[in-house]
Tab-separated table of C-alpha atoms in Angstrom:
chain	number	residue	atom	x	y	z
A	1	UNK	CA	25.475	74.948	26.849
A	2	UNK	CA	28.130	72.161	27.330
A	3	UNK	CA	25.708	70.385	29.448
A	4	UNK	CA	23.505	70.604	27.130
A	5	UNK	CA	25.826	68.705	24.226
A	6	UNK	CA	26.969	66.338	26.926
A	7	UNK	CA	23.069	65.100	27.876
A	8	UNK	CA	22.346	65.069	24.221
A	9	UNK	CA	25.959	63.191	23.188
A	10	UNK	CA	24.634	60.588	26.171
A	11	UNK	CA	20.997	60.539	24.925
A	12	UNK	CA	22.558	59.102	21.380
A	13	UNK	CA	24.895	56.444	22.813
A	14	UNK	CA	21.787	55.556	25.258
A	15	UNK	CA	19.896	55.588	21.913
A	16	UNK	CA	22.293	53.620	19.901
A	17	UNK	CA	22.807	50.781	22.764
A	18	UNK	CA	19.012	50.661	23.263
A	19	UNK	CA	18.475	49.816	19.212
A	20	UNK	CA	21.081	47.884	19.140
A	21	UNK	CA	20.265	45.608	21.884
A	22	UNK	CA	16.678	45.294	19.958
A	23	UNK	CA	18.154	43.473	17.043
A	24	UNK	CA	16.462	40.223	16.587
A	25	UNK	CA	18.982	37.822	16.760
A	26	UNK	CA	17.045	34.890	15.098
A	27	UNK	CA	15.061	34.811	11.743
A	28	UNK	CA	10.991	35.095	12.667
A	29	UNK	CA	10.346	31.926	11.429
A	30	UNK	CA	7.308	29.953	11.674
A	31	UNK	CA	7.242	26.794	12.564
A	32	UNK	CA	5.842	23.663	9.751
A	33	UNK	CA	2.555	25.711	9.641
A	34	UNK	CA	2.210	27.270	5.857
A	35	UNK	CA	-1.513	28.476	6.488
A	36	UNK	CA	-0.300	30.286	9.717
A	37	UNK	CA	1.812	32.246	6.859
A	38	UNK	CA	-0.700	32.412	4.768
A	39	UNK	CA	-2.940	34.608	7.443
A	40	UNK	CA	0.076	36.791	8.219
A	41	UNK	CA	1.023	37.556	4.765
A	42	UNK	CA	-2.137	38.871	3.936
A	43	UNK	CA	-2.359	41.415	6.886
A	44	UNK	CA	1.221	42.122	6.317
A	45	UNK	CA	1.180	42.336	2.787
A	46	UNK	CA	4.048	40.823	2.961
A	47	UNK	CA	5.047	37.714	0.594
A	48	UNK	CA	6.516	34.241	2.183
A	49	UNK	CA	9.285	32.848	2.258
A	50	UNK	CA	9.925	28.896	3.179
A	51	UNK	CA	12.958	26.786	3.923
A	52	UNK	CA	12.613	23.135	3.022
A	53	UNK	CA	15.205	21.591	5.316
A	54	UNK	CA	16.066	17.888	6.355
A	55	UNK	CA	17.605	17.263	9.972
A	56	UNK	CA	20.484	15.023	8.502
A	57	UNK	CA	21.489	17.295	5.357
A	58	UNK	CA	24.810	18.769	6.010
A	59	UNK	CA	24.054	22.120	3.534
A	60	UNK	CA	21.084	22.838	5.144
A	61	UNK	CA	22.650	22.585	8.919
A	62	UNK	CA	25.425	24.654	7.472
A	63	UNK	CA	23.012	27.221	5.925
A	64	UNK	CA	20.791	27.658	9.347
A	65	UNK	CA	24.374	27.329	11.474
A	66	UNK	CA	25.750	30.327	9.814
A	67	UNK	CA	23.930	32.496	6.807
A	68	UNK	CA	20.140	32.578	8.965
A	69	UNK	CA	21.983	33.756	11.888
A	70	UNK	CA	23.947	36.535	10.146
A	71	UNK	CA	22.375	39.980	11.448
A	72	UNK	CA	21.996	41.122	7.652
A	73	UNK	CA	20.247	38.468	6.507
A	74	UNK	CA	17.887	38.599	9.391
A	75	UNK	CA	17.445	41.787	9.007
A	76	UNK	CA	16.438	41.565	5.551
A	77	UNK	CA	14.392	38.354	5.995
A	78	UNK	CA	12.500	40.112	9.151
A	79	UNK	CA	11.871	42.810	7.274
A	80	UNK	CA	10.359	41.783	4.111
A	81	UNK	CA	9.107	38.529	4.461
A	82	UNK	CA	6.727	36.170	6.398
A	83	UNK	CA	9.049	33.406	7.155
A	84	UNK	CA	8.745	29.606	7.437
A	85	UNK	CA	11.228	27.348	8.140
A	86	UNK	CA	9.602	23.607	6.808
A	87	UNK	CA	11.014	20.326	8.089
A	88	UNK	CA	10.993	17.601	5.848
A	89	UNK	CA	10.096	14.892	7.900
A	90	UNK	CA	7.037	15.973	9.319
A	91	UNK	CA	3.388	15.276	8.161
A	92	UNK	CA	3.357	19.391	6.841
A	93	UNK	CA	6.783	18.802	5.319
A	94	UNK	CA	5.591	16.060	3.211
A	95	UNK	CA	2.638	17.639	2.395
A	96	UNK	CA	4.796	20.794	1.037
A	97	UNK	CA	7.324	19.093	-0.725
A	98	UNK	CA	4.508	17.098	-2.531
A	99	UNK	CA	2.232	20.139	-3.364
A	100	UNK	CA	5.339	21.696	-4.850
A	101	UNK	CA	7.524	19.481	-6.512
A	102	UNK	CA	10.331	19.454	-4.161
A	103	UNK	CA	13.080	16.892	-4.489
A	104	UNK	CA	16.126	17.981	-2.719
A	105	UNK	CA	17.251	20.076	0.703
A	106	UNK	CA	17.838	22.668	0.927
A	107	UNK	CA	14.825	24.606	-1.136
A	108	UNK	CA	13.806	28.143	-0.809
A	109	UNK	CA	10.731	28.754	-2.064
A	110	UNK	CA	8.734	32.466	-2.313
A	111	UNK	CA	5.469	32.300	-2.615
A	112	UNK	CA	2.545	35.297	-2.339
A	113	UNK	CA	-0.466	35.577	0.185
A	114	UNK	CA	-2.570	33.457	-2.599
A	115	UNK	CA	-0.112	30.486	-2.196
A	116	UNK	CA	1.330	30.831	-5.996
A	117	UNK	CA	4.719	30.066	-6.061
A	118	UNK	CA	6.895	32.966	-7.381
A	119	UNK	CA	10.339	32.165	-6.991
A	120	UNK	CA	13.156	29.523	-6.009
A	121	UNK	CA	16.213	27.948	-5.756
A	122	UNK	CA	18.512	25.561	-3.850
A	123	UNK	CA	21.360	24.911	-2.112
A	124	UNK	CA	24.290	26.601	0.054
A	125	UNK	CA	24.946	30.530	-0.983
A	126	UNK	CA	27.148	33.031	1.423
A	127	UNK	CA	24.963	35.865	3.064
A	128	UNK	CA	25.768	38.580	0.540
A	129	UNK	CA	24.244	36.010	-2.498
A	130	UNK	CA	21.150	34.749	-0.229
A	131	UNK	CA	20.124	38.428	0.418
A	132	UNK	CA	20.371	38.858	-3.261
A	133	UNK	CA	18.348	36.407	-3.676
A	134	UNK	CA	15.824	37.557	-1.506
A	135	UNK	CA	15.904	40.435	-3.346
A	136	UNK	CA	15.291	38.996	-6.739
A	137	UNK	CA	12.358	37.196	-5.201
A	138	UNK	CA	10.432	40.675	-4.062
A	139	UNK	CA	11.405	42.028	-7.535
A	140	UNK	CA	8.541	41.867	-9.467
A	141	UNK	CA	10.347	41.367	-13.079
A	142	UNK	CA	12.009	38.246	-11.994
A	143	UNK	CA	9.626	36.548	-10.589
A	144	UNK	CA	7.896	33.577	-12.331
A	145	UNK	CA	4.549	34.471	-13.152
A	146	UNK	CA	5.487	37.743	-14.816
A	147	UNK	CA	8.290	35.950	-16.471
A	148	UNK	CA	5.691	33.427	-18.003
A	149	UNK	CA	2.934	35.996	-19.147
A	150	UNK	CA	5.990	37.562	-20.964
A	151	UNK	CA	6.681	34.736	-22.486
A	152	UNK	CA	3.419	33.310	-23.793
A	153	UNK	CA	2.831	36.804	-25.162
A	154	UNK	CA	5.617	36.134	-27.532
A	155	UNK	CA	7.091	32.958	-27.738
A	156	UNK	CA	8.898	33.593	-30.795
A	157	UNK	CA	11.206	36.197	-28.555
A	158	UNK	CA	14.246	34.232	-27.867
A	159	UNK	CA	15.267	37.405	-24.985
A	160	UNK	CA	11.902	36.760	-23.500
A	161	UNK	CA	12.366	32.824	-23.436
A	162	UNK	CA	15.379	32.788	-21.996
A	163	UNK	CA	14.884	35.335	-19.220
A	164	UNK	CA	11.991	32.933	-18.127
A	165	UNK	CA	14.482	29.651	-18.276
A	166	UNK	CA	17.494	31.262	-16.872
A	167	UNK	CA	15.126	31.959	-13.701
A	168	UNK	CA	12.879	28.599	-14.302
A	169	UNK	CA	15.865	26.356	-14.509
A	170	UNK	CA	17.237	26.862	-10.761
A	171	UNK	CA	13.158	26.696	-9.988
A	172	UNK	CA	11.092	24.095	-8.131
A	173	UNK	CA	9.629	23.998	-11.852
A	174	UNK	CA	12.736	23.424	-13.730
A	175	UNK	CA	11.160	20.341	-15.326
A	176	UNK	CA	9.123	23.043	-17.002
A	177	UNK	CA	12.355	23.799	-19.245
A	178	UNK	CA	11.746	21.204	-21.675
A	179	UNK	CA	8.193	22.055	-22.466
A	180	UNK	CA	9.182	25.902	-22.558
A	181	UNK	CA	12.083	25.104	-24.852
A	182	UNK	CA	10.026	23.187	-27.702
A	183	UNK	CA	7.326	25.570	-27.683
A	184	UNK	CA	10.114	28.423	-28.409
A	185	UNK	CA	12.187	26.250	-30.657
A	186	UNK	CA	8.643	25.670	-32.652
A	187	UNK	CA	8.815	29.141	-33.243
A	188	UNK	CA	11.714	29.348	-35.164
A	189	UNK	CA	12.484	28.262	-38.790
A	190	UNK	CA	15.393	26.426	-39.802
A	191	UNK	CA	16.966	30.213	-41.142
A	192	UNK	CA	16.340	31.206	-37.464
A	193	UNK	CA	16.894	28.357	-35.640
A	194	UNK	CA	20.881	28.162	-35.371
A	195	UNK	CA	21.912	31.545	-33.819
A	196	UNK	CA	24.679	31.680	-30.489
A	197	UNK	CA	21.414	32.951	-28.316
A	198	UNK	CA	19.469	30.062	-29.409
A	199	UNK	CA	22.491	27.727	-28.937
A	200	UNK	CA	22.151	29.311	-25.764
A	201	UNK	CA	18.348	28.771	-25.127
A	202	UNK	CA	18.738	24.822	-25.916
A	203	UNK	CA	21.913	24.863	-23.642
A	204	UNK	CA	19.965	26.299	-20.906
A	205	UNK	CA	16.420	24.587	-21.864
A	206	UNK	CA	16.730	20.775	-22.516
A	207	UNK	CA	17.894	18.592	-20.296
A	208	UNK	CA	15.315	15.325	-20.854
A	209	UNK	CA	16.575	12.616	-23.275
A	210	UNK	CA	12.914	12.222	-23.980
A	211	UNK	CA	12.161	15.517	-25.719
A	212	UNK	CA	11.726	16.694	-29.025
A	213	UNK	CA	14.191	19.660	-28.463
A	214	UNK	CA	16.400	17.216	-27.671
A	215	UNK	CA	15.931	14.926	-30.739
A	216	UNK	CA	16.112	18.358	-32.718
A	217	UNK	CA	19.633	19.060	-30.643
A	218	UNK	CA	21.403	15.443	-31.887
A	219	UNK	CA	19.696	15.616	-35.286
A	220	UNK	CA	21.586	19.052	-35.728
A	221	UNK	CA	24.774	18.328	-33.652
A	222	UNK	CA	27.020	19.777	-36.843
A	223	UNK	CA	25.013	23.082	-37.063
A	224	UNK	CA	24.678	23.753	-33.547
A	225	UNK	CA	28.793	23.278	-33.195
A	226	UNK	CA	29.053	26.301	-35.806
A	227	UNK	CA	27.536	28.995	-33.394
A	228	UNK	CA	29.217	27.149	-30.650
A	229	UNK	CA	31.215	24.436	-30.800
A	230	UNK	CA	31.709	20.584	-31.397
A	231	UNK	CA	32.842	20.081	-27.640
A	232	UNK	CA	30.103	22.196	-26.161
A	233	UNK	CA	26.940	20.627	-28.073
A	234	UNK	CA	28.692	16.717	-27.145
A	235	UNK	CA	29.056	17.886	-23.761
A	236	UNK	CA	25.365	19.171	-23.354
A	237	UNK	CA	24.268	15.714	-25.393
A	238	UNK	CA	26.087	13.781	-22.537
A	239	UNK	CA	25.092	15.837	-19.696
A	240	UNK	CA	21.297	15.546	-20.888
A	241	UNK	CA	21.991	11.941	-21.263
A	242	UNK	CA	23.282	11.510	-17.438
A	243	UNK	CA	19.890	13.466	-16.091
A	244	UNK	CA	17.832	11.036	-17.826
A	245	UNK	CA	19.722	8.201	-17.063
A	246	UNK	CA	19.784	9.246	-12.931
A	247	UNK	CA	16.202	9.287	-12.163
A	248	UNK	CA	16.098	5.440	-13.244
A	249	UNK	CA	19.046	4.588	-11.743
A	250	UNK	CA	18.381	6.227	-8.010
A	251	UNK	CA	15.181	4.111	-8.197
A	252	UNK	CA	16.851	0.900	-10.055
A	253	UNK	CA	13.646	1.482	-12.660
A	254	UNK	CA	15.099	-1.621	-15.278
A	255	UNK	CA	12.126	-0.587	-17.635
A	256	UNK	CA	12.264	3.037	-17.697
A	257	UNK	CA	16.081	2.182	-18.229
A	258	UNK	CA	15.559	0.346	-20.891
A	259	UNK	CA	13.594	2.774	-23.013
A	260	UNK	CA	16.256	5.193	-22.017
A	261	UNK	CA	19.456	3.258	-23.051
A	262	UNK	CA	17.458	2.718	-26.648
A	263	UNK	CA	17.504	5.803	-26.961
A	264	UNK	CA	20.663	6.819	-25.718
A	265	UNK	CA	22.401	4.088	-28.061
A	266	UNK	CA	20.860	6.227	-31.114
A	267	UNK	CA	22.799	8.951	-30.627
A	268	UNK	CA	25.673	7.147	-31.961
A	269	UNK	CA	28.185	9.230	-29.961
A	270	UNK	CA	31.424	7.505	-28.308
A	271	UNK	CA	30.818	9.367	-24.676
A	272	UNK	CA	27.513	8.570	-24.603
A	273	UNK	CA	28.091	4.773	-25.533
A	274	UNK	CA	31.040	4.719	-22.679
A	275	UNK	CA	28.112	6.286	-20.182
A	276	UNK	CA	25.659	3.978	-21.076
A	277	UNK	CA	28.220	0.716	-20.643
A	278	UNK	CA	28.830	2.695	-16.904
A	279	UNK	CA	25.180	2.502	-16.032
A	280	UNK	CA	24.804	-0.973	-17.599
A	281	UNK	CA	26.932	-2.017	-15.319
A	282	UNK	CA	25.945	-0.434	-12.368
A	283	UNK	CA	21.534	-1.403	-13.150
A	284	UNK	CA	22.267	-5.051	-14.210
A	285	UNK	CA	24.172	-5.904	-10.735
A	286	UNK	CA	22.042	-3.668	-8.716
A	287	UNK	CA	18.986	-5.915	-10.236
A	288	UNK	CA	21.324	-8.750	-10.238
A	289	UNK	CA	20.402	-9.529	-13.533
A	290	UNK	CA	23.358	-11.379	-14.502
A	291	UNK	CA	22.929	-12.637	-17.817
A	292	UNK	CA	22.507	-9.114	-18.838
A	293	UNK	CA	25.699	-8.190	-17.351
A	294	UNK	CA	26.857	-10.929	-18.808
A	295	UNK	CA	25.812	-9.754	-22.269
A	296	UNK	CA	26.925	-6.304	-21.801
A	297	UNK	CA	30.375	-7.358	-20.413
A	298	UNK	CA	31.559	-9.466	-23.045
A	299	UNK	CA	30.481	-6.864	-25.866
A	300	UNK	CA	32.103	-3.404	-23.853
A	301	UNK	CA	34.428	-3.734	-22.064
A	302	UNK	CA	37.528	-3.896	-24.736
A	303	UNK	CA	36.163	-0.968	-25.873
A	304	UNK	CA	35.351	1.166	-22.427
A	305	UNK	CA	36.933	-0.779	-19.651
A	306	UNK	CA	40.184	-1.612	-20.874
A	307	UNK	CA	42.465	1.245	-19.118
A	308	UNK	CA	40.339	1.372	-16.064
A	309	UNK	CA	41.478	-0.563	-13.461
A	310	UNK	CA	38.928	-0.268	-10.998
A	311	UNK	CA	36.314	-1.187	-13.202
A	312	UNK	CA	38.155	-4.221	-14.544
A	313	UNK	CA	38.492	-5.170	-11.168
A	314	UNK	CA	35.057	-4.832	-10.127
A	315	UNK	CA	34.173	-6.699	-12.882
A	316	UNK	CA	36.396	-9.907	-12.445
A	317	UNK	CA	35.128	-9.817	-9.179
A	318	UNK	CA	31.860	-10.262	-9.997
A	319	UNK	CA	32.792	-12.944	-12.837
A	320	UNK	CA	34.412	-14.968	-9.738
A	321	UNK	CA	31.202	-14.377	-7.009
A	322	UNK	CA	27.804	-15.096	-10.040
A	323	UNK	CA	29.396	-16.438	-13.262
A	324	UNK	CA	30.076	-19.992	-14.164
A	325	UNK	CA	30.183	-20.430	-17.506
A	326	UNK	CA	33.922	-21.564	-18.313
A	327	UNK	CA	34.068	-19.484	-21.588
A	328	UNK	CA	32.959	-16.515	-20.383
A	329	UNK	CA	35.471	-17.055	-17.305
A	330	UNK	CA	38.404	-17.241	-19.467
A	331	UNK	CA	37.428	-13.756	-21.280
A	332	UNK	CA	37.095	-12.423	-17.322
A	333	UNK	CA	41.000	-14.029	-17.226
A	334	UNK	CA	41.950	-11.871	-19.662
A	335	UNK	CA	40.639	-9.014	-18.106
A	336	UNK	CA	42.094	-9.799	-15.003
A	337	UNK	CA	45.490	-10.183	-16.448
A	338	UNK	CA	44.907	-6.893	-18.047
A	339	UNK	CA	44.152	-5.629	-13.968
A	340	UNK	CA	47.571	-7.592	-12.739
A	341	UNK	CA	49.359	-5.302	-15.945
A	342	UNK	CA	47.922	-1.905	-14.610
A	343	UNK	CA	47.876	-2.512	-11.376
A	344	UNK	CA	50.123	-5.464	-9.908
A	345	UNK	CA	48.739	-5.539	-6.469
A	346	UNK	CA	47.960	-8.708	-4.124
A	347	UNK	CA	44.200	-8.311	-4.215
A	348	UNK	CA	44.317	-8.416	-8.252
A	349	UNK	CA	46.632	-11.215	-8.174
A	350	UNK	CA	44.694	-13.121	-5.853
A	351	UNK	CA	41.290	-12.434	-7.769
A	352	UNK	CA	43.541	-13.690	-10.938
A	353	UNK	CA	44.172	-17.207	-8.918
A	354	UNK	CA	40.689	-17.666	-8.045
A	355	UNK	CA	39.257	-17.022	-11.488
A	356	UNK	CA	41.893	-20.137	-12.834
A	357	UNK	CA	40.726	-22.284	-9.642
A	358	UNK	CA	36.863	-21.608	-10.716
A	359	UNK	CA	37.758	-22.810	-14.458
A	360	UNK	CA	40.020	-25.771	-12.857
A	361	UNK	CA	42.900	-24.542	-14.082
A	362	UNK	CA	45.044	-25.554	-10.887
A	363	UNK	CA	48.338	-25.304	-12.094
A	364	UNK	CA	47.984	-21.429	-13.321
A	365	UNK	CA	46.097	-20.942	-9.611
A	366	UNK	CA	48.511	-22.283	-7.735
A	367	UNK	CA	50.954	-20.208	-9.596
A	368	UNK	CA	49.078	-17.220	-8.741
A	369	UNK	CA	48.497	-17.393	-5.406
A	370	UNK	CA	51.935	-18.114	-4.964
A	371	UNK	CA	53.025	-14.822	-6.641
A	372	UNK	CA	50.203	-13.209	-4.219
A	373	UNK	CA	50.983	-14.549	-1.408
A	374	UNK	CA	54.781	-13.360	-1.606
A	375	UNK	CA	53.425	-9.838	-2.170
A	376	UNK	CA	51.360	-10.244	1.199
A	377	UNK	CA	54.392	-11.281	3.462
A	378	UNK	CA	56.620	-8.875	2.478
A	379	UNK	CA	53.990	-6.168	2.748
A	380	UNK	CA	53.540	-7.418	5.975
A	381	UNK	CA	50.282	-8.062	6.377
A	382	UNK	CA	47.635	-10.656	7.514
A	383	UNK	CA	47.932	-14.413	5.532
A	384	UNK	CA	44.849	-14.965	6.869
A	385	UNK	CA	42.881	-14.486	3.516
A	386	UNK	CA	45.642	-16.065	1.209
A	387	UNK	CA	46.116	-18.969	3.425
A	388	UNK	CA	42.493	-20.009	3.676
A	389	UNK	CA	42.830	-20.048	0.066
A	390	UNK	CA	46.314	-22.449	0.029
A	391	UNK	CA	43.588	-24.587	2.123
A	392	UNK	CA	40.883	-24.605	-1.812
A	393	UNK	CA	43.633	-25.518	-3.500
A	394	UNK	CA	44.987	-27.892	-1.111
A	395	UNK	CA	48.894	-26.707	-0.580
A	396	UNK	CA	50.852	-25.370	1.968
């Protein structure tokens, strides 16, 4: 009997050690080959999952250096999915990412054995949150499609719309919002329109400057604030107004700016007109268009630009390097005096001198550099700069 129990207690262990040296130890992923997944997913029955990834992205190394090799998640992965793991730079990655919208790394998408794409999202999670979801994804009620037919059936439902965005917004799709959000928001009269959960929907929902909801969001600021409040619509207002603005920006698209910032002026809020100065700033020297930084310049930057140092700097620097008309020059003085006051540091001093050499004002240049150069030497650093400088204004 006892040797009985003892081969049986050693037939477990044996057992145990034999299934646990089976565990995969890697992810079963396919390699940049979606049709390959495509075949296996319909014997399998299996639906796929893909990894959009980019060699040089930092959150996607992390992601594959740590969560895919977790024994849970491969597991889980193994077990329920036909995997692909999609490189971004090669011919099939390109061809992906186009086919499906995809604009940043890293991207998991789901998708079934017919290629319809029925769930995603982005970025770095822990294991516990990437198995979750995972298991979102095989969960028939949250994914897309199901989520949409829901929808459509009754787009008046505000519950039904926003299960769909809360799931569409962290989508591939999430450009989708917009067009979801109107279509609900047409729903709704103007007794039903301003409820919290519809606050909620357009909170969720709009985020193009372009869109009607949007429009309807700034023309209604006041009685979206009552089932919310003042600071949370103007912070949404903003935030929409920074999404738009980005896409032109990234690209340096003056045009598409352009129409933007029109609009964007309309709004006739004080955070939005500070955000559009920002970008002004930042298009109109990326294009080097300097008469209309210039133009913008000369109207703003009392108004946005007059506490911030770095920006006042930035500015005067540019003044010194692509402007040369002397009234303009003496407003960029002022501004650089207003630098010296918040910040009296050699560089702004110097950049002070140089703006009164440009306008021949030798006397207040010499002055300056003076006052910078003292600052240098006892900081103890190189003359080298300030002293090539002495050599323009022709002292010693």
């Amino acid at each position: 009997m006892k040797t009985t129990i003892k081969h049986t207690f050693i037939f477990i262990i044996l057992l145990f050690t034999a299934t646990v040296n089976a565990q995969k130890t890697t992810i079963d992923f396919i390699q940049n080959d979606i049709q390959s997944a495509v075949v296996e997913s319909k014997a399998t029955k299996k639906n796929i999952f893909v990894m959009v990834y980019a060699s040089w992205c930092v959150h996607c190394n992390k992601m594959k250096s740590t969560v895919l090799t977790d024994p849970a998640v491969i597991t889980f992965f193994n077990d329920n999915f036909v995997n692909v793991m999609m490189d971004s730079e090669t011919l099939q990655g390109k061809e992906f990412m186009k086919r499906f919208n995809i604009k940043s790394y890293p991207t998991y998408v789901f998708l079934d054995e017919k290629e319809t794409h029925i769930y995603s999202s982005g970025g770095e999670f822990t294991s516990e949150a990437f198995i979750i979801e995972g298991q979102k994804a095989l969960n028939p009620y949250n994914q897309l499609p199901f989520l949409e037919k829901q929808f459509n059936q009754d787009r008046s439902n505000p519950d039904k719309c926003f299960a769909y965005l809360y799931t569409l917004k962290k989508s591939i799709d999430a450009e989708k919002s917009d067009e979801v959000t109107g279509q609900f928001l047409a729903t709704q009269s103007k007794e039903q329109l301003f409820t919290p959960m519809n606050w909620k929907i357009v909170a969720y929902g709009v985020n193009d400057l372009n869109s009607k909801s949007f429009d309807l969001m700034v023309n209604h600021q006041a009685d979206f604030a009552k089932v919310s409040s003042p600071k949370r619509v103007e912070t949404k207002i903003v935030d929409v107004v920074k999404r738009t603005f980005a896409t032109s920006m990234n690209s340096l698209d003056s045009i598409n700016y352009s129409k933007t910032r029109i609009i964007a002026k309309n709004i006739k809020l004080s955070k939005v007109d500070s955000l559009v100065f920002r970008n002004d700033l930042q298009m109109y020297e990326g294009i080097k268009n300097w008469k209309k930084y210039q133009e913008t310049t000369l109207e703003s930057v009392s108004k946005f630009a007059w506490s911030d140092y770095s920006i006042l700097n930035g500015i005067t620097k540019n003044y010194n390097s692509y402007i040369n008309e002397t009234e303009s020059l003496k407003t960029a003085i002022s501004w650089a005096k207003r630098a010296v006051e918040l910040n009296n540091s050699a560089e702004t001093i110097l950049l002070l001198a140089r703006l009164h050499h440009k306008i021949g004002d030798k006397k207040a240049a010499i002055e300056n550099a003076r006052n910078a150069k003292a600052t240098i030497v006892a900081m103890g650093w190189s003359t080298k700069e300030i002293d090539a400088f002495y050599g323009e204004l022709g002292i010693k």
